[in-house]
Amino acid sequence: MEIIMSVAIGFLFMAAVYLMLSKSLIRIIIGTGLLSHGAHLLLLTMGGLGGNSPPVVADGVSISDYADPLPQALILTAIVISFAVTSFFLVLAYRSYQELGTDNMDLLRGTEDHE
């Protein structure tokens, strides 16, 4: 299962880097979203795919037979943060498109003689 997850993570990172290197602002935002999803899967895979083990120690469960809850807590926090950052990027892109009329990064850069 870890091999399949590694291939999926690699594909997500590859697609994210490709999209973030493009000139369209929307593609850059989608690329950052894919990069965050790849990071979430990486954290989940590195934390170990627990299977059917409970995340907390309960009565009748030995200490060695439980799943570590820390990766799930980190992923949940990362999902909330990435949602907030993506929402901010989308609002920023929408506002810049309203003001400037383009989402091309070369045209958004401006010129040296423009003050």
Short mmCIF file of C-alpha atoms in Angstrom, two decimals, residues 30 66 71 79 83 112 115:
data_model
loop_
_atom_site.label_atom_id
_atom_site.label_comp_id
_atom_site.label_asym_id
_atom_site.label_seq_id
_atom_site.Cartn_x
_atom_site.Cartn_y
_atom_site.Cartn_z
CA ILE A 30 -4.34 24.91 -8.30
CA TYR A 66 -2.66 1.26 18.86
CA PRO A 71 -0.01 12.23 12.13
CA ILE A 79 -5.89 20.76 5.90
CA PHE A 83 -7.91 25.68 3.00
CA GLU A 112 10.36 49.61 -14.83
CA GLU A 115 5.47 54.30 -11.11
#
